[in-house]
Coordinates of N, CA and C and ligand atoms in Angstrom, one line a residue:
M1 N -29.7 -18.5 59.1 CA -31.3 -18.0 58.7 C -30.3 -16.8 57.7
M2 N -29.2 -16.6 57.6 CA -28.7 -15.6 57.1 C -27.2 -16.7 56.4
D3 N -27.5 -18.3 56.5 CA -26.1 -19.4 55.9 C -27.3 -19.6 54.8
E4 N -28.8 -19.8 55.0 CA -29.7 -20.4 54.2 C -29.3 -19.5 53.5
L5 N -29.8 -18.1 53.5 CA -30.8 -17.2 52.5 C -29.0 -17.1 51.5
R6 N -27.7 -17.8 52.5 CA -26.2 -17.4 51.5 C -26.3 -19.1 50.0
E7 N -26.1 -20.3 51.0 CA -26.7 -21.3 50.1 C -27.7 -20.8 49.4
L8 N -29.4 -20.3 48.8 CA -29.8 -20.0 48.5 C -29.6 -19.5 47.3
Y9 N -29.2 -18.2 47.3 CA -27.9 -17.0 46.4 C -27.2 -17.7 45.6
Q10 N -25.9 -18.4 46.6 CA -25.3 -18.7 45.8 C -25.5 -19.7 44.3
E11 N -26.9 -20.9 44.4 CA -27.4 -21.7 43.7 C -27.6 -20.7 42.8
V12 N -28.2 -20.0 43.3 CA -28.8 -19.3 42.0 C -27.9 -18.5 40.9
I13 N -27.3 -17.9 41.7 CA -25.7 -17.3 41.1 C -25.2 -18.3 40.4
L14 N -24.8 -19.3 40.9 CA -24.4 -20.4 39.7 C -24.6 -21.0 39.1
D15 N -26.5 -21.2 39.3 CA -27.5 -21.7 37.6 C -26.7 -20.9 36.7
H16 N -27.4 -19.8 37.0 CA -26.8 -18.7 36.2 C -26.0 -18.3 35.3
S17 N -24.5 -18.5 36.5 CA -23.4 -18.0 35.4 C -23.3 -19.8 34.5
K18 N -23.8 -20.6 35.5 CA -23.6 -21.9 34.0 C -24.5 -22.1 33.0
N19 N -25.6 -21.3 33.0 CA -26.5 -21.5 31.9 C -27.2 -20.7 32.2
P20 N -26.7 -19.5 31.2 CA -26.7 -18.1 30.8 C -27.5 -18.0 29.7
R21 N -29.3 -17.2 30.4 CA -30.4 -17.6 29.4 C -29.6 -16.3 28.4
N22 N -30.5 -15.8 27.8 CA -30.3 -15.5 26.5 C -28.7 -15.1 26.1
F23 N -28.3 -15.8 25.8 CA -26.5 -15.5 25.9 C -27.0 -15.8 24.4
R24 N -26.2 -15.1 24.0 CA -26.3 -14.7 21.7 C -26.5 -14.0 21.0
H25 N -26.1 -13.8 20.6 CA -25.9 -11.6 19.4 C -26.6 -11.8 19.1
P26 N -28.3 -11.3 18.6 CA -28.8 -10.9 17.6 C -29.2 -11.3 17.0
E27 N -29.1 -11.1 15.4 CA -28.8 -10.1 14.4 C -30.0 -9.2 14.3
D28 N -30.7 -9.5 14.3 CA -31.7 -7.9 13.6 C -32.0 -6.8 15.8
A29 N -30.6 -7.8 16.4 CA -30.3 -6.3 17.5 C -30.4 -5.1 16.4
N30 N -31.1 -3.6 16.8 CA -30.1 -2.2 16.6 C -30.5 -1.2 18.0
H31 N -29.8 -2.3 18.9 CA -28.8 -0.9 19.5 C -27.8 -2.4 20.5
E32 N -26.7 -1.4 20.9 CA -25.7 -3.1 21.8 C -25.0 -1.9 22.2
A33 N -23.9 -1.9 23.3 CA -23.1 -1.3 23.8 C -22.1 -2.4 24.6
H34 N -21.2 -2.3 24.2 CA -20.2 -3.1 25.5 C -19.3 -2.6 26.8
G35 N -19.5 -3.1 27.5 CA -19.7 -2.6 29.4 C -18.0 -3.5 29.8
Y36 N -17.5 -3.1 30.4 CA -15.7 -3.6 30.7 C -15.8 -2.9 32.7
N37 N -15.8 -3.9 33.2 CA -15.0 -3.3 34.8 C -13.9 -3.6 34.9
P38 N -13.0 -2.5 34.7 CA -11.7 -2.8 35.3 C -11.2 -3.6 37.2
L39 N -12.2 -3.0 37.6 CA -12.4 -4.4 39.0 C -11.6 -5.5 38.9
C40 N -12.7 -6.1 38.2 CA -12.9 -7.5 38.5 C -12.3 -7.9 36.7
G41 N -12.4 -7.2 36.0 CA -12.2 -8.0 34.5 C -13.2 -8.1 33.6
D42 N -14.3 -8.1 33.7 CA -15.3 -8.6 33.0 C -15.6 -8.1 32.1
T43 N -16.2 -8.1 31.2 CA -17.2 -7.1 29.6 C -18.2 -8.6 29.7
V44 N -18.9 -7.1 29.5 CA -20.2 -7.5 29.1 C -20.5 -7.3 27.7
S45 N -21.4 -7.8 26.8 CA -22.1 -6.8 25.4 C -23.5 -7.3 25.4
V46 N -24.2 -6.2 25.6 CA -25.4 -6.3 25.6 C -26.1 -5.7 24.1
Y47 N -27.4 -6.6 24.0 CA -27.6 -6.5 22.6 C -29.6 -6.6 22.3
L48 N -30.1 -5.3 22.2 CA -31.2 -5.2 22.4 C -32.2 -4.8 21.2
K49 N -32.9 -5.2 20.9 CA -34.2 -5.1 19.5 C -35.4 -4.1 20.8
M50 N -35.2 -2.8 20.1 CA -36.3 -2.4 20.7 C -37.4 -1.9 19.5
G51 N -38.4 -1.8 19.9 CA -40.3 -1.5 19.0 C -39.7 0.2 18.6
H52 N -40.4 -0.1 18.0 CA -40.8 1.7 17.5 C -41.4 2.4 19.3
N53 N -42.9 1.6 19.8 CA -42.9 1.5 21.0 C -42.0 2.1 21.7
G54 N -40.8 1.9 22.4 CA -39.5 1.7 22.9 C -40.3 0.6 23.9
L55 N -40.8 -0.9 23.1 CA -40.4 -1.9 23.2 C -39.4 -2.6 23.5
I56 N -39.0 -3.1 24.1 CA -38.1 -4.3 24.3 C -38.5 -5.8 23.4
E57 N -38.1 -5.5 22.4 CA -38.9 -7.1 22.3 C -36.9 -8.5 21.6
D58 N -36.2 -8.3 21.7 CA -35.1 -8.7 22.8 C -34.0 -8.9 23.3
A59 N -33.2 -9.5 24.3 CA -32.3 -8.9 24.7 C -31.6 -9.7 24.6
A60 N -30.6 -9.5 24.8 CA -29.3 -10.4 25.3 C -27.9 -10.1 25.8
F61 N -26.7 -11.2 25.6 CA -25.7 -10.9 25.5 C -25.6 -12.0 25.5
V62 N -23.7 -11.2 25.1 CA -21.8 -11.7 25.2 C -21.0 -11.3 25.7
G63 N -20.5 -12.7 26.6 CA -19.5 -11.5 27.1 C -18.7 -13.0 28.4
K64 N -17.7 -12.7 29.6 CA -16.2 -12.7 30.0 C -16.3 -12.6 30.8
G65 N -16.6 -13.3 32.0 CA -16.7 -13.0 33.4 C -17.0 -13.3 34.5
C66 N -17.0 -13.1 35.7 CA -17.4 -13.6 37.3 C -18.3 -14.2 37.4
A67 N -18.8 -15.2 38.1 CA -20.5 -16.0 37.8 C -21.5 -15.2 37.9
I68 N -20.5 -13.5 38.5 CA -22.3 -13.2 39.5 C -21.8 -11.7 38.2
S69 N -21.1 -11.7 37.1 CA -21.7 -10.0 36.1 C -22.5 -11.2 35.6
L70 N -22.5 -12.7 34.8 CA -22.9 -13.5 34.1 C -24.5 -13.8 34.8
A71 N -23.6 -13.8 35.6 CA -25.7 -14.3 36.1 C -26.6 -13.1 36.4
S72 N -25.5 -11.9 36.3 CA -26.8 -10.0 36.3 C -26.7 -10.6 35.1
A73 N -26.3 -10.9 33.7 CA -27.4 -10.2 32.8 C -28.2 -11.3 32.7
S74 N -27.8 -12.4 32.9 CA -28.6 -13.5 32.2 C -29.7 -12.9 32.6
M75 N -30.2 -12.6 34.2 CA -31.1 -12.3 34.6 C -32.0 -10.9 34.5
M76 N -30.7 -10.4 34.2 CA -31.8 -9.1 33.9 C -32.1 -8.8 31.8
T77 N -31.7 -9.9 30.8 CA -31.4 -10.1 29.5 C -32.9 -10.6 30.0
D78 N -33.6 -11.2 30.9 CA -34.5 -12.1 31.1 C -35.9 -10.8 31.4
I79 N -35.4 -10.4 32.7 CA -36.9 -9.3 33.1 C -37.0 -8.1 31.9
I80 N -36.4 -8.1 31.5 CA -36.1 -6.9 30.7 C -36.5 -6.7 29.3
K81 N -36.4 -8.4 28.7 CA -37.4 -8.7 27.8 C -39.1 -8.9 27.9
G82 N -39.6 -7.7 26.4 CA -41.0 -7.2 26.9 C -41.0 -6.3 27.7
K83 N -40.3 -5.5 28.0 CA -40.6 -4.2 29.2 C -40.4 -3.4 28.0
T84 N -40.6 -1.5 28.0 CA -40.1 -1.1 28.0 C -39.7 -0.1 28.3
E85 N -39.2 0.8 27.3 CA -37.1 1.2 27.8 C -37.7 2.2 29.4
A86 N -38.9 2.2 30.0 CA -39.3 3.8 31.1 C -38.5 2.3 32.0
E87 N -40.1 1.1 31.9 CA -39.8 0.5 32.6 C -38.1 -0.8 33.0
A88 N -37.4 -0.8 31.8 CA -36.2 -1.5 32.6 C -35.5 -0.3 33.1
R89 N -35.7 1.1 32.9 CA -34.3 1.9 33.1 C -35.0 2.5 34.8
E90 N -36.7 1.8 35.0 CA -36.8 2.3 36.4 C -37.1 1.2 37.7
I91 N -36.6 -0.3 36.7 CA -36.2 -1.3 37.3 C -34.3 -1.3 37.7
F92 N -33.7 -0.9 36.4 CA -32.2 -0.4 36.7 C -31.9 0.7 38.1
D93 N -33.1 1.8 38.0 CA -32.9 2.7 39.2 C -33.0 1.7 41.0
G94 N -33.8 0.9 41.0 CA -34.4 0.7 42.5 C -33.1 -0.5 42.6
F95 N -33.0 -1.0 41.6 CA -31.8 -1.9 41.4 C -30.4 -1.9 42.6
K96 N -30.2 -0.1 41.4 CA -29.1 0.3 42.0 C -29.2 0.7 43.5
K97 N -30.3 1.0 43.5 CA -30.5 1.2 45.5 C -30.3 0.4 46.0
L98 N -30.8 -0.4 45.6 CA -30.9 -1.6 47.0 C -29.8 -2.3 46.4
V99 N -28.5 -2.7 45.7 CA -27.1 -2.5 45.8 C -26.3 -2.0 46.5
T100 N -26.4 -0.4 46.3 CA -25.7 0.2 47.5 C -26.3 0.8 48.8
G101 N -27.4 -0.1 49.2 CA -27.5 -0.1 51.1 C -29.5 1.0 50.4
E102 N -29.2 1.8 49.8 CA -29.9 3.0 50.6 C -31.3 3.1 50.0
E103 N -31.9 1.6 49.8 CA -33.1 0.9 50.2 C -33.2 -0.4 50.6
N104 N -34.4 -0.3 51.6 CA -34.3 -2.4 51.9 C -34.4 -3.3 50.6
D105 N -35.6 -2.5 50.2 CA -37.0 -2.7 49.3 C -36.8 -2.1 48.2
F106 N -38.0 -2.6 47.4 CA -38.3 -2.2 45.8 C -39.6 -3.2 45.0
D107 N -39.8 -2.4 45.0 CA -41.0 -3.7 44.5 C -41.8 -3.6 43.2
A108 N -40.8 -4.9 42.3 CA -40.8 -5.3 40.7 C -42.0 -5.6 40.5
G109 N -43.2 -6.0 41.1 CA -43.8 -7.4 40.7 C -43.4 -8.6 40.3
E110 N -43.5 -9.1 39.4 CA -43.1 -10.8 39.5 C -41.5 -10.6 39.9
D111 N -40.7 -9.3 39.2 CA -39.6 -9.9 39.3 C -39.0 -8.7 40.8
T112 N -39.3 -8.9 41.6 CA -39.1 -8.7 43.1 C -38.3 -9.2 43.4
D113 N -38.8 -10.5 43.3 CA -37.5 -12.3 43.8 C -36.1 -12.1 43.5
R114 N -36.2 -12.1 42.8 CA -34.5 -12.0 41.0 C -34.1 -11.0 41.6
L115 N -34.5 -9.7 41.5 CA -33.6 -8.1 42.2 C -32.9 -8.4 43.6
M116 N -34.4 -9.0 44.0 CA -33.6 -9.1 45.4 C -32.1 -10.3 45.7
M117 N -33.0 -11.6 45.1 CA -31.8 -12.3 45.4 C -30.1 -11.7 44.2
L118 N -30.7 -11.2 43.4 CA -29.0 -10.4 42.7 C -28.0 -9.1 43.4
A119 N -29.7 -8.5 44.0 CA -28.5 -7.2 44.9 C -27.9 -8.4 46.5
G120 N -28.5 -8.8 46.9 CA -27.4 -10.1 48.2 C -26.2 -9.3 47.7
V121 N -25.7 -9.3 46.3 CA -24.2 -9.3 46.4 C -23.8 -7.8 47.8
K122 N -24.7 -6.7 47.4 CA -23.9 -5.6 48.3 C -23.4 -6.1 49.4
E123 N -23.2 -7.6 50.5 CA -23.2 -8.4 51.3 C -21.3 -8.0 50.9
F124 N -21.0 -8.1 49.2 CA -19.5 -8.0 48.5 C -19.7 -6.9 48.0
P125 N -19.1 -6.4 48.3 CA -19.4 -4.9 47.7 C -18.0 -4.8 46.9
M126 N -17.3 -5.6 46.7 CA -16.4 -5.9 45.7 C -17.5 -6.1 44.8
R127 N -18.1 -6.7 44.5 CA -18.5 -7.4 43.5 C -19.5 -6.4 43.9
V128 N -20.2 -5.6 43.2 CA -21.5 -4.4 43.4 C -21.2 -4.2 41.9
K129 N -20.1 -4.0 41.5 CA -19.5 -3.6 39.9 C -20.0 -4.8 39.0
C130 N -19.7 -5.2 40.1 CA -19.6 -7.2 38.8 C -21.4 -6.7 37.9
A131 N -22.2 -6.9 39.1 CA -24.3 -7.0 39.3 C -24.2 -6.1 38.2
T132 N -23.9 -5.1 39.1 CA -24.2 -4.1 38.0 C -23.9 -3.2 36.4
L133 N -22.7 -3.9 36.5 CA -22.2 -3.5 34.8 C -22.7 -4.1 33.2
P134 N -24.2 -5.1 33.3 CA -24.6 -5.5 32.3 C -25.8 -4.4 32.1
W135 N -25.8 -4.0 33.4 CA -27.6 -2.8 33.6 C -26.8 -1.3 32.8
H136 N -26.1 -1.3 33.2 CA -25.2 0.1 32.6 C -25.2 -0.3 31.1
A137 N -24.8 -1.5 30.5 CA -24.3 -1.6 29.6 C -25.9 -1.7 28.7
M138 N -27.0 -2.4 29.5 CA -28.6 -1.8 28.7 C -28.5 0.1 28.5
T139 N -28.5 0.6 29.5 CA -28.6 1.7 30.1 C -28.1 2.6 28.7
S140 N -26.7 2.2 28.8 CA -25.6 2.3 27.6 C -26.7 2.2 26.3
A141 N -26.7 1.6 25.7 CA -27.3 0.8 24.8 C -28.6 2.0 24.1
M142 N -29.4 1.8 24.8 CA -31.0 3.1 25.0 C -30.0 4.5 25.1
D143 N -29.2 4.6 25.2 CA -28.4 5.7 25.0 C -27.6 6.2 23.5
E144 N -27.7 4.8 23.3 CA -26.3 5.6 21.5 C -25.1 5.0 21.8
K145 N -25.0 4.8 23.4 CA -23.4 5.0 23.4 C -22.5 3.8 23.6
P146 N -22.0 3.2 22.4 CA -21.4 1.8 22.7 C -20.8 1.6 23.3
E147 N -19.8 2.7 24.7 CA -19.4 2.1 25.4 C -19.1 2.5 26.5
V148 N -19.1 1.6 27.6 CA -18.7 2.0 28.6 C -17.9 1.3 29.7
T149 N -17.6 1.8 30.7 CA -17.0 1.4 32.0 C -17.4 1.7 33.6
T150 N -17.9 0.3 34.2 CA -17.3 1.2 35.5 C -17.5 1.8 36.7
E151 N -16.2 2.3 35.8 CA -15.6 3.3 36.9 C -15.1 4.9 36.1
Ligands
LIG1 ZN1 -17.2 -9.6 38.3

């Protein structure tokens, strides 16, 4: 069972890292932040187009790094697009608890499966910061903080 999970996990991560979704720099983005994870060398720039009502109308990223950081950014931009700022922050809070092992389940509706999959990274503690980097960049962009480091 564990091996099957690990295989599925690797397949999904590899797919997202080889064909990242939303890998672009939208010209009409009005929030952005650049994240750096010194432990692994991952860099990711997250671009958001926020509407007046706090709606994330578009989410995209550009970055260089390991498969996990790219896959996380790819999944995250897919998940937060169309959500509100408050919802996106709430999902990150839940995701953080999953990857740090603080909680074992988290209900994020239709996004739960993907988040649980990504949270499989908790088996590899060295990689947790790779997975959370794009999320830190996302909240920094909302907070108008242009730079964020995972340490
Ligand atoms: Zn990494």
